[in-house]
XYZ file of C-alpha atoms in Angstrom:
375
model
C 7.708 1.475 8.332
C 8.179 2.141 4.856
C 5.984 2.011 1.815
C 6.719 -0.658 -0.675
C 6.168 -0.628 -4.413
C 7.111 -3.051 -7.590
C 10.574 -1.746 -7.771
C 13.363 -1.863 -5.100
C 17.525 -1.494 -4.979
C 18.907 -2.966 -7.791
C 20.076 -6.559 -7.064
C 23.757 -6.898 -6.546
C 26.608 -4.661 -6.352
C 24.206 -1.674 -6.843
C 21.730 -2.988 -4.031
C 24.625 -3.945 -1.549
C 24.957 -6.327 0.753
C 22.317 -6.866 3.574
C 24.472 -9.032 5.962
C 24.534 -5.887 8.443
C 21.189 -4.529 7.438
C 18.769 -4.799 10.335
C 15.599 -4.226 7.639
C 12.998 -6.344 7.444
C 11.530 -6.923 4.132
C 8.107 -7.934 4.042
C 5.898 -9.303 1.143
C 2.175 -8.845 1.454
C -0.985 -8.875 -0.532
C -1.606 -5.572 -2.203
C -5.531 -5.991 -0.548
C -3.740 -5.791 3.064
C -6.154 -2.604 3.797
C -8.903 -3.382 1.475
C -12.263 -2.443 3.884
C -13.797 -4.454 1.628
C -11.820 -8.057 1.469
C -11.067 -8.069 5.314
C -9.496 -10.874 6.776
C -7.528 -12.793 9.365
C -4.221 -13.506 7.565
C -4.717 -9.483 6.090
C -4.859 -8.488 9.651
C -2.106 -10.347 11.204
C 0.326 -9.445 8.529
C -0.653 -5.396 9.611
C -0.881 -5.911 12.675
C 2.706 -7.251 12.534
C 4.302 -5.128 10.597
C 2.930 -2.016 12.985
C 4.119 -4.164 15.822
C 8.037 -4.967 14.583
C 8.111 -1.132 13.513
C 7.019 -0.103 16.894
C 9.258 -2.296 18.509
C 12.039 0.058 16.874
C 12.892 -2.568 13.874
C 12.760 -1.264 10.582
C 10.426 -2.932 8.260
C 9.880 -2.348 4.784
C 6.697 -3.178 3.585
C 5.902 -4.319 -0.139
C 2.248 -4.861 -0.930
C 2.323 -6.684 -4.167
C -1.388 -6.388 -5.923
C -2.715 -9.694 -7.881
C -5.388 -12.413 -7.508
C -2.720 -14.410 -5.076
C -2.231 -17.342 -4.679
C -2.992 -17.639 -8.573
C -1.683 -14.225 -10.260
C -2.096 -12.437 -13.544
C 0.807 -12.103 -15.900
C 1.292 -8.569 -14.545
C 1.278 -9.700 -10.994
C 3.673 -12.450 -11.476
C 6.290 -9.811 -13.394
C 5.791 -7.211 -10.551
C 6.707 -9.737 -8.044
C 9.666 -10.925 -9.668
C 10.727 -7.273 -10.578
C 10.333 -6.845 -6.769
C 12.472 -9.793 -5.594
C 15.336 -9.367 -8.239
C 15.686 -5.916 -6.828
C 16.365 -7.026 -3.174
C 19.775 -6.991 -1.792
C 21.938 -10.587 -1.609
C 21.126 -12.020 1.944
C 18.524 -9.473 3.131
C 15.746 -10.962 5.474
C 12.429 -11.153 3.325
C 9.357 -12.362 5.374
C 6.952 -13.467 2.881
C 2.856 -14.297 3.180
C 2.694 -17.633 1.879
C -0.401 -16.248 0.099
C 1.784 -14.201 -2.131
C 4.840 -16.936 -2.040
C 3.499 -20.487 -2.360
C 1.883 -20.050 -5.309
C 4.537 -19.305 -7.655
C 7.421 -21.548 -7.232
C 9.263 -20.268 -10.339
C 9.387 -17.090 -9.066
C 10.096 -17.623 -5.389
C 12.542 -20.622 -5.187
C 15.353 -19.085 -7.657
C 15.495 -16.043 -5.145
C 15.429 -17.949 -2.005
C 18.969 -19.554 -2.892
C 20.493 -15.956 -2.502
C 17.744 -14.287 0.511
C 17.466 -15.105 4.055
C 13.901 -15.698 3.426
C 10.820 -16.694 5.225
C 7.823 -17.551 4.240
C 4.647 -16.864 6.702
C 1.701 -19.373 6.099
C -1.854 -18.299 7.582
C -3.182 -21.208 5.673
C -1.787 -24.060 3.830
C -3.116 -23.353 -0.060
C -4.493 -26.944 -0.383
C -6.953 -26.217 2.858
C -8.628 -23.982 0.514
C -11.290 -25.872 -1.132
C -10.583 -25.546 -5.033
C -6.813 -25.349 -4.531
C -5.464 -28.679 -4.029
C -3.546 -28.363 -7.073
C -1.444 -25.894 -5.568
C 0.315 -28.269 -2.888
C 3.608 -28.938 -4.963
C 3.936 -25.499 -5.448
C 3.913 -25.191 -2.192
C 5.814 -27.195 -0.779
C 8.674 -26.248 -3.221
C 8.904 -22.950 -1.683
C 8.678 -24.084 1.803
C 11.581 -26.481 1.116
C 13.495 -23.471 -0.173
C 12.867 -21.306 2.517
C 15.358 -20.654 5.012
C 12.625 -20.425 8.010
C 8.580 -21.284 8.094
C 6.543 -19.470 10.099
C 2.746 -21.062 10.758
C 0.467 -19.198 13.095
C -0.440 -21.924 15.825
C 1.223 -24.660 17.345
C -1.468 -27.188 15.777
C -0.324 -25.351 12.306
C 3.153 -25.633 12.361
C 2.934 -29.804 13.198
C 0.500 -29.995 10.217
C 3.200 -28.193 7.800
C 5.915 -30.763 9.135
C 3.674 -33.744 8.478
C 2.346 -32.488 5.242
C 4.915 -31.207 3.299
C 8.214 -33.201 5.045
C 9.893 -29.983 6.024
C 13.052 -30.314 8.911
C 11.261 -29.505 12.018
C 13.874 -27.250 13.015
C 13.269 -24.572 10.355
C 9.294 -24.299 11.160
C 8.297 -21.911 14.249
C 5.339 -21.179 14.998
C 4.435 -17.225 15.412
C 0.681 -16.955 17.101
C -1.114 -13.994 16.429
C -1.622 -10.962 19.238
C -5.050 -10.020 20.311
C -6.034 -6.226 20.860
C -7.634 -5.347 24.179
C -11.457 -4.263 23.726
C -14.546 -3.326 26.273
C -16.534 -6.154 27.622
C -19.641 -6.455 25.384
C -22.757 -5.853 26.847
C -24.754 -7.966 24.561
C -28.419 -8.084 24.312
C -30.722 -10.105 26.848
C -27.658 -12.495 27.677
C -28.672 -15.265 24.943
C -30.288 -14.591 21.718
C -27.848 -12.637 19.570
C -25.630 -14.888 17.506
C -22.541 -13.367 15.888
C -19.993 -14.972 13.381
C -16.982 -12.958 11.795
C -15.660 -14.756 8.734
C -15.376 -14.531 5.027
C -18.229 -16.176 3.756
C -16.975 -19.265 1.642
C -17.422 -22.466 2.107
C -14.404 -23.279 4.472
C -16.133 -21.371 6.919
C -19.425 -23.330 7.087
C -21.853 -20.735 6.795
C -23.970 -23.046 5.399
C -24.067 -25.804 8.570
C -24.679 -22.906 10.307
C -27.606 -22.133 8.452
C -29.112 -25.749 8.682
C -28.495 -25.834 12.158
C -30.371 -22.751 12.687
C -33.246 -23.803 10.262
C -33.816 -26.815 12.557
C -34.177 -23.987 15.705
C -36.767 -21.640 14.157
C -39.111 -22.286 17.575
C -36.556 -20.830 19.790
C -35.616 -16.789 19.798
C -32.468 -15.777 18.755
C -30.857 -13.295 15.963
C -27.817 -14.458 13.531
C -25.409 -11.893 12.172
C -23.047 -13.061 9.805
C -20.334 -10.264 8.984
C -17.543 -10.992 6.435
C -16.704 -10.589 2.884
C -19.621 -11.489 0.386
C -17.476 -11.489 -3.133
C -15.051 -14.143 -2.736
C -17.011 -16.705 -3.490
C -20.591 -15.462 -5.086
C -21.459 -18.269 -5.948
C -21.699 -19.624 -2.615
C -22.810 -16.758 -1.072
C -26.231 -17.392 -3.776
C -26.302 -20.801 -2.428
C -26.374 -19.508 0.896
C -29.038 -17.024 0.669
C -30.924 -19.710 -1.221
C -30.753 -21.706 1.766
C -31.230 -18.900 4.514
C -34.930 -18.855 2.070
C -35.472 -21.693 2.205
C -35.716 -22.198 5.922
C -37.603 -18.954 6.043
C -35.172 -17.262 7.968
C -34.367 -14.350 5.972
C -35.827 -11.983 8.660
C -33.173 -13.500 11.442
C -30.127 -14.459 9.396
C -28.575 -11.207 8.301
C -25.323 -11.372 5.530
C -24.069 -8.028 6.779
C -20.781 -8.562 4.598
C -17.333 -6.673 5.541
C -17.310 -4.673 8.797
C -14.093 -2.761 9.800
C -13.593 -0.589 13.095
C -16.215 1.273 14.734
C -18.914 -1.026 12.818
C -17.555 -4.240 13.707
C -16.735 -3.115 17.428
C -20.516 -2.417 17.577
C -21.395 -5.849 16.033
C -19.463 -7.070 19.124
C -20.660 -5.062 21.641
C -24.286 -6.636 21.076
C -23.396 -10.260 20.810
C -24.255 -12.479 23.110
C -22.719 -15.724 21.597
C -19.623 -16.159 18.850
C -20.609 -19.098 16.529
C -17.793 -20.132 14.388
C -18.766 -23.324 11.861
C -15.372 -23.182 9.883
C -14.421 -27.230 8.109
C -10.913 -25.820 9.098
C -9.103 -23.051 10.609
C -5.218 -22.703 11.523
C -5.618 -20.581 14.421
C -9.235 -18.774 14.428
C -8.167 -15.072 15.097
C -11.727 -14.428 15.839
C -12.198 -16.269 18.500
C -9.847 -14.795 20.419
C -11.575 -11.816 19.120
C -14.644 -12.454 20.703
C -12.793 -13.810 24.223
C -11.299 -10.150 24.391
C -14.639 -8.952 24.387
C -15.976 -11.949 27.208
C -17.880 -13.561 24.276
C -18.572 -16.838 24.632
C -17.763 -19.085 21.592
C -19.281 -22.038 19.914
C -16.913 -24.002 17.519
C -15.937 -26.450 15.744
C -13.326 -28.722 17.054
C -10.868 -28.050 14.256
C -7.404 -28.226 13.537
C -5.948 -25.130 16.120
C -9.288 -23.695 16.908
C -9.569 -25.591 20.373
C -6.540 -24.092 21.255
C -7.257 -20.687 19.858
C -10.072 -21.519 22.695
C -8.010 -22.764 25.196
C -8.867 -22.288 28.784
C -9.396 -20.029 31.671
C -7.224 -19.733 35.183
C -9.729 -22.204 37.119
C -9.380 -24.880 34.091
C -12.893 -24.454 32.933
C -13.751 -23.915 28.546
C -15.208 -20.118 27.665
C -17.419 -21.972 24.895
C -18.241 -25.326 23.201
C -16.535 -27.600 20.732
C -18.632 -29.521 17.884
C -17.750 -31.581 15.183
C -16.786 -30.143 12.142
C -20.107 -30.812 9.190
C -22.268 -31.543 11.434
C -25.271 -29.636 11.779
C -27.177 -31.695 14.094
C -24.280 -31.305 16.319
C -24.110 -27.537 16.055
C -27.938 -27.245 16.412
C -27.874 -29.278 20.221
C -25.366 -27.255 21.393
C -27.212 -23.923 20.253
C -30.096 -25.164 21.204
C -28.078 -26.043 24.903
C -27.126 -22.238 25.256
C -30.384 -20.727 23.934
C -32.197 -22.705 27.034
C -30.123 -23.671 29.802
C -29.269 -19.959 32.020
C -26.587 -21.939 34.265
C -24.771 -22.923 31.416
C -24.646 -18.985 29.492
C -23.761 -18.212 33.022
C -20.412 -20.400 33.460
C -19.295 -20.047 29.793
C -19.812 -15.913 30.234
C -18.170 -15.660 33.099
C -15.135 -18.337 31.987
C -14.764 -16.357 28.660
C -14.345 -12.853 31.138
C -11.223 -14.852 32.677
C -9.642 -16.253 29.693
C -9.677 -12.595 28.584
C -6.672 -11.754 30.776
C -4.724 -14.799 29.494
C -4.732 -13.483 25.830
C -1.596 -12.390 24.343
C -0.721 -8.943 22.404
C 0.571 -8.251 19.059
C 4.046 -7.204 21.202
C 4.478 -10.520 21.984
C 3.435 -11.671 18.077
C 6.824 -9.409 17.028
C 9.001 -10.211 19.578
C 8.792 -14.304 18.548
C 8.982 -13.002 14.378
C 12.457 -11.089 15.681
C 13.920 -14.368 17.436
C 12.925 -16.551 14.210
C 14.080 -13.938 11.614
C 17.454 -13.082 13.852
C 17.999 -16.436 14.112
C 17.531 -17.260 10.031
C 20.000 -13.844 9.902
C 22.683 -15.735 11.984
C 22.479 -18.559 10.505
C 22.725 -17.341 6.950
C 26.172 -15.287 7.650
């Protein structure tokens, strides 16, 4: 793997013609790494690019820094600096982060790449960025290929934004194998992994919990506290005023040994996200025999799925619905045979989850494909 920057080959004669190339190019947020703005479309796009580079493809990686999907001027030149100086017809894969938000910039270029454009998360899921939907779906109509990250995803592009169902794939993300986590007495340690904003429902969470306070259990919410402050005020406004500000703990990003550990001591995943393409941290917690308790969203149940025997590793609950999410809390706080059968379903469906190898080989068939297709 190489190391991208702002500038590239000059475009045209003196960058040469890619139609032979086997390189990869691939556009990614200039935060990929960032310890401190973790996150699931962050970690697929690494994870990928190690995986297609170990796989013995060349991929050239361009991390292109700005407040995506809704860049500064200097952003917005870099990126087009960076395009302009690809080669005619090389393969760009694109996060749709970086490539749905600027239209002007993108669509001109796509006429004369083989380019496609990964989306983790249509913009307009976002709450506050509805208004980027045309943009989007300009680009995605002027990609050669779309890539969406669950099955459930890729039918919701189709539907939403028209696009010929032949050019959309869908590309699932790999999980890494981890140790069983031992937990803590079996029940009362909660865990949730997300970035705390309010498409992850921190705040049902919180209600559900509030409405609980006579049962014993432990919340840990670990994600990234500055992408929405705002909220995250709100939140610990509302974590007061249940009084639960000595059993709800914001521990904010975790990477590594740190978040393995947070992990290792849960005893329960709780996930409250309003929606969620895939939910990379639920299969997360199933590598680690977690149980998980979700909301029945978009690809999440999926992301769930099911063990050998047919039975769930978790529960599903409605999306905004904290009465919901409090019963079935409530269910696994005091019902042993049920923590029982979800614990050891979750240790089953562990074997069934798919690597990042597989995540690269299904990215080579779609961008081989838009290669052949292009000549």
């Amino acid at each position: 793997m190489s190391g991208g920057s702002a500038s590239g080959p000059a475009r045209g004669a003196a960058g040469g013609s890619a139609a032979g190339s086997r390189e990869i190019c691939f556009v990614v947020p200039g935060d990929i790494d960032d310890a401190e703005a973790p996150s699931g479309g962050n970690r697929y796009d690494r994870r990928l690019c190690d995986a297609l580079t170990a796989s013995g493809r060349t991929v050239r990686e361009l991390a292109m820094p700005g407040a995506w999907p809704r860049p500064g001027r200097a952003a917005r030149e870099g990126l087009a600096r960076t395009l302009a100086g690809l080669p005619d017809g090389g393969v760009v894969l694109m996060d749709g982060l970086v490539a749905c938000g600027v239209p002007d910039i993108v669509v001109p270029e796509a006429a004369r790449l083989r380019l496609a454009v990964l989306v983790h998360l249509p913009l307009a899921d976002e709450p506050g960025q509805e208004d980027l939907n045309t943009g989007e779906r300009k680009v995605l109509e002027a990609a050669g290929a779309v890539v969406a990250t669950s099955a459930w995803a890729k039918e919701h592009l189709i539907s939403h934004h028209g696009l010929e169902p032949s050019r959309v794939h869908a590309v699932p993300p790999g999980t890494d194998p981890a140790s069983l986590a031992s937990g803590t007495d079996g029940s009362t340690r909660l865990l949730s992994v997300a970035s705390v904003t309010p498409r992850k429902g921190h705040d049902v969470l919180v209600e559900a919990l509030g409405t609980l306070a006579h049962l014993p259990w432990q919340c840990e919410i670990v994600g990234p506290l500055r992408r929405d402050p705002e909220y995250v005020t709100r939140l610990h406004r509302l974590i007061a005023r249940h009084g639960l500000e000595e059993r709800v703990h914001l521990e904010g990003p975790l990477i590594g040994k740190r978040l393995d550990d947070a992990y290792a001591g849960a005893d329960l995943f709780v996930l409250a996200s309003r929606a969620e393409t895939y939910g990379m941290v639920v299969s997360e917690a199933l590598a680690r025999g977690i149980p998980v308790l979700a909301t029945a969203v978009d690809g999440v149940p999926d992301t769930l799925g099911w063990d050998p025997t047919g039975g769930v590793p978790g529960l599903l609950v409605p999306p905004d619905d904290p009465g919901a999410l409090a019963a079935s809390l409530r269910r696994w706080l005091v019902t042993p045979e049920l923590r029982g059968r979800l614990r050891a379903s979750a240790r089953l469906r562990r074997g069934m989850l798919p690597g990042w190898d597989d995540t690269a080989r299904r990215m080579a068939v779609v961008l081989s494909r838009l290669r052949r297709e292009a000549r």
